[in-house]
């Protein structure tokens, strides 16, 4: 079976470097918010070309902390997409704010500016832009829209480590960017992890306070915060894996190029290619088919594992049925949820694996 992720096959040098890192942490006797966390935060900030990176417990907390650090909470509306991990919307609810869902552009799965505009009200305080599947698009327009509308831009970068727009990294366009280091992400820990990146020193300081019980210094709590800290072990692992991120992204890009050129089945549609200013990182390679379930069954029979991102848009979750949304409805999100299929696209795939996936997709007869 060609799997969606294959960590067992990760290069043995990386595994050895991770074991060395874990041994270093064990021998240091310091396990939470210590030198490894500080070093990783600096390294990730440098990698991103953004002055501040504040590590946190996971990607969802990074979004919640970004909102809270910006003073967004009860009575405030936050516009985002139903075509995302549930955590994006849950973070808004956890911050006490009201999520409002806009529809997507069917060509990309990303938010539609026209739909976002229909969702704006005088109470809208922020837009959470999800760089879904590793795509970064139209950042100049999004920045302009947020400035014009007086709303904060928060980037959900959980799927876009290293993605760029005109040479600038995802997370550098808004007030804050929120990263997840969940194991399957392009930069993954061996457990949960996340980070908030920002150019704003005061915001970074407030986020650092919020992640640690709202503590500004020992025994002093000016805010009601969270316990959302990256541990030393995960920080040390992430520092090792960050060294290999550019190389693994290049492998993802070459797989994506081969898929884009090799998939010729007219029953299977590709998403719009990246714009010229964009450097896509292909966290996922997603195709669309009106016969998605049959395609998935066919690929399984051919030995190719696939997943769905996402089969249930947020407004169809029972906990979110009465969530506010674009008054024109969310028809493109509905269709995307029915048609999307994620193909294996990860750095451990061999050339032969990629060809097998292409052959399997092309042999789907519907
Ligand atoms: C787009 C998106 N946002 C947020 C998250 C939440 O990240 P985490 O699982 O680290 O909380 C994820 C991860 O699944 C994600 O893919």
Short mmCIF file of N, CA, C and O in Angstrom, two decimals, residues 157-238:
data_model
loop_
_atom_site.label_atom_id
_atom_site.label_comp_id
_atom_site.label_asym_id
_atom_site.label_seq_id
_atom_site.Cartn_x
_atom_site.Cartn_y
_atom_site.Cartn_z
N UNK A 157 -1.49 28.80 9.34
CA UNK A 157 -0.38 28.25 8.54
C UNK A 157 -0.12 26.79 8.87
O UNK A 157 0.97 26.28 8.61
N UNK A 158 -1.12 26.11 9.44
CA UNK A 158 -0.92 24.73 9.88
C UNK A 158 -0.50 23.81 8.73
O UNK A 158 0.11 22.76 8.95
N UNK A 159 -0.84 24.21 7.49
CA UNK A 159 -0.52 23.36 6.34
C UNK A 159 0.49 24.03 5.40
O UNK A 159 0.66 23.59 4.26
N UNK A 160 1.14 25.10 5.86
CA UNK A 160 1.91 25.89 4.89
C UNK A 160 3.31 26.27 5.38
O UNK A 160 3.79 27.35 5.08
N UNK A 161 3.98 25.35 6.08
CA UNK A 161 5.35 25.64 6.56
C UNK A 161 6.27 25.91 5.37
O UNK A 161 6.43 25.05 4.50
N UNK A 162 6.84 27.09 5.34
CA UNK A 162 7.79 27.42 4.27
C UNK A 162 7.16 27.94 3.00
O UNK A 162 7.86 28.31 2.05
N UNK A 163 5.81 28.00 2.95
CA UNK A 163 5.16 28.54 1.74
C UNK A 163 5.44 30.04 1.65
O UNK A 163 5.58 30.72 2.67
N UNK A 164 5.54 30.54 0.41
CA UNK A 164 5.89 31.96 0.26
C UNK A 164 5.00 32.63 -0.79
O UNK A 164 4.48 31.98 -1.69
N UNK A 165 4.90 33.96 -0.60
CA UNK A 165 4.22 34.80 -1.59
C UNK A 165 5.17 35.96 -1.86
O UNK A 165 5.56 36.68 -0.93
N UNK A 166 5.60 36.11 -3.10
CA UNK A 166 6.60 37.13 -3.45
C UNK A 166 7.79 37.07 -2.50
O UNK A 166 8.31 38.10 -2.06
N UNK A 167 8.21 35.87 -2.16
CA UNK A 167 9.41 35.67 -1.34
C UNK A 167 9.17 35.79 0.15
O UNK A 167 10.06 35.49 0.95
N UNK A 168 7.98 36.22 0.55
CA UNK A 168 7.69 36.36 1.98
C UNK A 168 6.95 35.14 2.50
O UNK A 168 6.06 34.61 1.83
N UNK A 169 7.31 34.73 3.71
CA UNK A 169 6.80 33.48 4.27
C UNK A 169 5.36 33.61 4.76
O UNK A 169 4.98 34.66 5.29
N UNK A 170 4.62 32.52 4.65
CA UNK A 170 3.27 32.45 5.22
C UNK A 170 3.35 32.81 6.71
O UNK A 170 4.25 32.34 7.40
N UNK A 171 2.44 33.64 7.14
CA UNK A 171 2.44 34.05 8.55
C UNK A 171 2.99 35.45 8.73
O UNK A 171 2.87 36.03 9.81
N UNK A 172 3.59 36.01 7.65
CA UNK A 172 4.20 37.34 7.77
C UNK A 172 3.29 38.44 7.23
O UNK A 172 3.65 39.61 7.25
N UNK A 173 2.10 38.06 6.73
CA UNK A 173 1.25 39.06 6.07
C UNK A 173 0.22 39.69 7.02
O UNK A 173 -0.22 40.80 6.80
N UNK A 174 -0.14 38.95 8.03
CA UNK A 174 -1.16 39.45 8.94
C UNK A 174 -0.57 39.89 10.27
O UNK A 174 0.65 40.04 10.41
N UNK A 175 -1.45 40.08 11.25
CA UNK A 175 -1.00 40.43 12.59
C UNK A 175 -0.27 39.25 13.21
O UNK A 175 0.66 39.42 14.00
N UNK A 176 -0.72 38.04 12.88
CA UNK A 176 -0.07 36.83 13.42
C UNK A 176 -0.30 35.66 12.50
O UNK A 176 -1.29 35.62 11.75
N UNK A 177 0.61 34.71 12.55
CA UNK A 177 0.46 33.44 11.83
C UNK A 177 0.47 32.32 12.86
O UNK A 177 1.21 32.40 13.85
N UNK A 178 -0.38 31.31 12.63
CA UNK A 178 -0.48 30.21 13.59
C UNK A 178 -0.04 28.91 12.91
O UNK A 178 -0.61 28.52 11.89
N UNK A 179 0.97 28.28 13.47
CA UNK A 179 1.50 27.02 12.92
C UNK A 179 1.16 25.85 13.82
O UNK A 179 1.13 25.98 15.05
N UNK A 180 0.93 24.70 13.20
CA UNK A 180 0.79 23.44 13.92
C UNK A 180 2.01 22.58 13.60
O UNK A 180 2.48 22.56 12.46
N UNK A 181 2.49 21.84 14.60
CA UNK A 181 3.57 20.87 14.36
C UNK A 181 3.07 19.46 14.65
O UNK A 181 3.82 18.59 15.09
N UNK A 182 1.77 19.26 14.44
CA UNK A 182 1.19 17.91 14.54
C UNK A 182 2.04 16.98 13.66
O UNK A 182 2.54 17.41 12.62
N UNK A 183 2.22 15.71 14.07
CA UNK A 183 3.19 14.85 13.37
C UNK A 183 3.05 14.78 11.85
O UNK A 183 4.05 14.63 11.14
N UNK A 184 1.82 14.87 11.32
CA UNK A 184 1.67 14.72 9.87
C UNK A 184 1.94 16.02 9.10
O UNK A 184 1.92 16.01 7.87
N UNK A 185 2.18 17.11 9.80
CA UNK A 185 2.40 18.39 9.09
C UNK A 185 3.76 18.38 8.38
O UNK A 185 4.63 17.57 8.70
N UNK A 186 3.97 19.34 7.48
CA UNK A 186 5.25 19.37 6.75
C UNK A 186 6.43 19.51 7.71
O UNK A 186 7.51 18.97 7.44
N UNK A 187 6.22 20.24 8.80
CA UNK A 187 7.19 20.24 9.89
C UNK A 187 6.45 19.68 11.09
O UNK A 187 5.61 20.36 11.68
N UNK A 188 6.75 18.43 11.43
CA UNK A 188 5.97 17.75 12.46
C UNK A 188 6.85 17.34 13.63
O UNK A 188 8.02 16.98 13.46
N UNK A 189 6.27 17.39 14.83
CA UNK A 189 6.97 16.91 16.03
C UNK A 189 6.66 15.42 16.19
O UNK A 189 6.06 14.80 15.32
N UNK A 190 7.08 14.86 17.32
CA UNK A 190 6.70 13.48 17.65
C UNK A 190 5.56 13.49 18.65
O UNK A 190 5.44 12.61 19.50
N UNK A 191 4.75 14.52 18.57
CA UNK A 191 3.62 14.71 19.45
C UNK A 191 2.99 16.02 19.03
O UNK A 191 3.19 16.47 17.91
N UNK A 192 2.26 16.65 19.95
CA UNK A 192 1.64 17.94 19.61
C UNK A 192 2.64 19.09 19.74
O UNK A 192 3.60 19.02 20.51
N UNK A 193 2.38 20.14 18.99
CA UNK A 193 3.20 21.35 19.08
C UNK A 193 2.63 22.41 18.17
O UNK A 193 1.84 22.12 17.26
N UNK A 194 2.98 23.65 18.43
CA UNK A 194 2.52 24.74 17.58
C UNK A 194 3.34 25.99 17.84
O UNK A 194 4.18 26.01 18.75
N UNK A 195 3.10 27.02 17.04
CA UNK A 195 3.80 28.30 17.26
C UNK A 195 2.98 29.42 16.65
O UNK A 195 2.26 29.23 15.66
N UNK A 196 3.12 30.57 17.28
CA UNK A 196 2.54 31.80 16.75
C UNK A 196 3.71 32.65 16.27
O UNK A 196 4.70 32.79 17.01
N UNK A 197 3.62 33.18 15.06
CA UNK A 197 4.69 34.08 14.58
C UNK A 197 4.09 35.48 14.38
O UNK A 197 2.91 35.61 14.03
N UNK A 198 4.91 36.48 14.62
CA UNK A 198 4.41 37.85 14.48
C UNK A 198 5.57 38.83 14.34
O UNK A 198 6.69 38.54 14.77
N UNK A 199 5.27 39.97 13.75
CA UNK A 199 6.26 41.05 13.66
C UNK A 199 6.10 42.02 14.83
O UNK A 199 6.86 42.96 14.96
N UNK A 200 5.08 41.81 15.65
CA UNK A 200 4.69 42.76 16.70
C UNK A 200 5.24 42.28 18.06
O UNK A 200 4.79 41.28 18.61
N UNK A 201 6.20 43.02 18.58
CA UNK A 201 6.87 42.61 19.82
C UNK A 201 5.89 42.49 20.99
O UNK A 201 5.94 41.54 21.78
N UNK A 202 4.98 43.47 21.08
CA UNK A 202 4.03 43.46 22.21
C UNK A 202 3.09 42.26 22.10
O UNK A 202 2.75 41.63 23.12
N UNK A 203 2.68 41.95 20.88
CA UNK A 203 1.79 40.79 20.67
C UNK A 203 2.51 39.50 21.06
O UNK A 203 1.94 38.61 21.71
N UNK A 204 3.79 39.41 20.69
CA UNK A 204 4.57 38.21 21.03
C UNK A 204 4.69 38.09 22.54
O UNK A 204 4.54 36.99 23.10
N UNK A 205 4.91 39.19 23.22
CA UNK A 205 5.05 39.14 24.68
C UNK A 205 3.73 38.72 25.32
O UNK A 205 3.71 37.91 26.26
N UNK A 206 2.63 39.22 24.79
CA UNK A 206 1.33 38.86 25.37
C UNK A 206 1.03 37.38 25.12
O UNK A 206 0.51 36.67 25.98
N UNK A 207 1.39 36.91 23.92
CA UNK A 207 1.18 35.49 23.60
C UNK A 207 2.02 34.61 24.52
O UNK A 207 1.55 33.57 25.01
N UNK A 208 3.25 35.03 24.79
CA UNK A 208 4.13 34.23 25.66
C UNK A 208 3.56 34.18 27.09
O UNK A 208 3.68 33.17 27.78
N UNK A 209 2.92 35.26 27.48
CA UNK A 209 2.28 35.31 28.80
C UNK A 209 1.04 34.39 28.81
O UNK A 209 0.85 33.58 29.72
N UNK A 210 0.22 34.50 27.76
CA UNK A 210 -1.02 33.72 27.70
C UNK A 210 -0.77 32.21 27.67
O UNK A 210 -1.53 31.43 28.24
N UNK A 211 0.32 31.77 27.00
CA UNK A 211 0.56 30.33 26.87
C UNK A 211 0.96 29.70 28.21
O UNK A 211 0.97 28.50 28.37
N UNK A 212 1.34 30.53 29.16
CA UNK A 212 1.89 30.03 30.42
C UNK A 212 1.08 30.58 31.60
O UNK A 212 1.58 31.33 32.41
N UNK A 213 -0.19 30.21 31.64
CA UNK A 213 -1.13 30.61 32.71
C UNK A 213 -1.35 32.11 32.79
O UNK A 213 -1.74 32.62 33.85
N UNK A 214 -1.03 32.86 31.73
CA UNK A 214 -1.14 34.31 31.83
C UNK A 214 -0.12 34.89 32.80
O UNK A 214 -0.36 35.93 33.42
N UNK A 215 1.02 34.23 32.87
CA UNK A 215 2.06 34.63 33.84
C UNK A 215 3.10 35.54 33.18
O UNK A 215 3.69 35.18 32.16
N UNK A 216 3.29 36.73 33.75
CA UNK A 216 4.29 37.65 33.18
C UNK A 216 5.67 37.41 33.81
O UNK A 216 6.69 37.51 33.15
N UNK A 217 5.68 37.11 35.07
CA UNK A 217 6.90 36.66 35.74
C UNK A 217 6.46 35.71 36.84
O UNK A 217 5.26 35.61 37.13
N UNK A 218 7.40 35.00 37.42
CA UNK A 218 7.03 33.95 38.37
C UNK A 218 6.06 34.47 39.45
O UNK A 218 6.33 35.50 40.06
N UNK A 219 4.95 33.79 39.60
CA UNK A 219 3.90 34.08 40.59
C UNK A 219 3.09 35.35 40.28
O UNK A 219 2.33 35.80 41.12
N UNK A 220 3.27 35.91 39.07
CA UNK A 220 2.53 37.14 38.72
C UNK A 220 1.66 36.83 37.50
O UNK A 220 2.18 36.46 36.44
N UNK A 221 0.32 37.00 37.65
CA UNK A 221 -0.62 36.60 36.59
C UNK A 221 -1.54 37.75 36.21
O UNK A 221 -2.65 37.85 36.72
N UNK A 222 -1.12 38.61 35.31
CA UNK A 222 -1.97 39.73 34.92
C UNK A 222 -3.15 39.29 34.05
O UNK A 222 -4.11 40.05 33.88
N UNK A 223 -3.10 38.09 33.48
CA UNK A 223 -4.16 37.62 32.58
C UNK A 223 -4.58 36.21 32.97
O UNK A 223 -3.81 35.48 33.58
N UNK A 224 -5.79 35.84 32.52
CA UNK A 224 -6.23 34.45 32.64
C UNK A 224 -5.72 33.75 31.38
O UNK A 224 -6.23 33.97 30.28
N UNK A 225 -4.71 32.93 31.53
CA UNK A 225 -4.12 32.31 30.34
C UNK A 225 -4.44 30.84 30.22
O UNK A 225 -5.42 30.35 30.78
N UNK A 226 -3.62 30.14 29.44
CA UNK A 226 -3.77 28.70 29.20
C UNK A 226 -2.51 28.00 29.68
O UNK A 226 -1.49 28.66 29.93
N UNK A 227 -2.57 26.68 29.74
CA UNK A 227 -1.33 25.92 29.82
C UNK A 227 -1.11 25.35 28.43
O UNK A 227 -1.72 24.36 28.04
N UNK A 228 -0.29 26.02 27.63
CA UNK A 228 -0.08 25.61 26.25
C UNK A 228 1.39 25.82 25.89
O UNK A 228 1.75 26.77 25.23
N UNK A 229 2.22 24.91 26.39
CA UNK A 229 3.66 25.08 26.24
C UNK A 229 4.24 23.94 25.41
O UNK A 229 3.86 22.79 25.59
N UNK A 230 5.15 24.29 24.54
CA UNK A 230 5.90 23.26 23.81
C UNK A 230 6.93 22.70 24.79
O UNK A 230 7.52 23.45 25.56
N UNK A 231 7.15 21.38 24.76
CA UNK A 231 8.15 20.86 25.71
C UNK A 231 9.53 20.77 25.04
O UNK A 231 9.65 20.83 23.81
N UNK A 232 10.53 20.62 25.87
CA UNK A 232 11.92 20.64 25.39
C UNK A 232 12.19 19.52 24.38
O UNK A 232 12.90 19.71 23.41
N UNK A 233 11.59 18.37 24.63
CA UNK A 233 11.81 17.22 23.75
C UNK A 233 11.31 17.52 22.34
O UNK A 233 12.01 17.31 21.36
N UNK A 234 10.08 18.05 22.27
CA UNK A 234 9.51 18.36 20.94
C UNK A 234 10.28 19.49 20.28
O UNK A 234 10.49 19.47 19.05
N UNK A 235 10.72 20.47 21.06
CA UNK A 235 11.48 21.57 20.47
C UNK A 235 12.79 21.05 19.87
O UNK A 235 13.19 21.46 18.76
N UNK A 236 13.43 20.12 20.58
CA UNK A 236 14.70 19.57 20.08
C UNK A 236 14.46 18.76 18.81
O UNK A 236 15.24 18.84 17.84
N UNK A 237 13.36 18.00 18.77
CA UNK A 237 13.01 17.22 17.57
C UNK A 237 12.73 18.17 16.41
O UNK A 237 13.19 17.97 15.27
N UNK A 238 11.96 19.22 16.69
CA UNK A 238 11.58 20.16 15.63
C UNK A 238 12.81 20.88 15.08
O UNK A 238 12.88 21.15 13.87
#
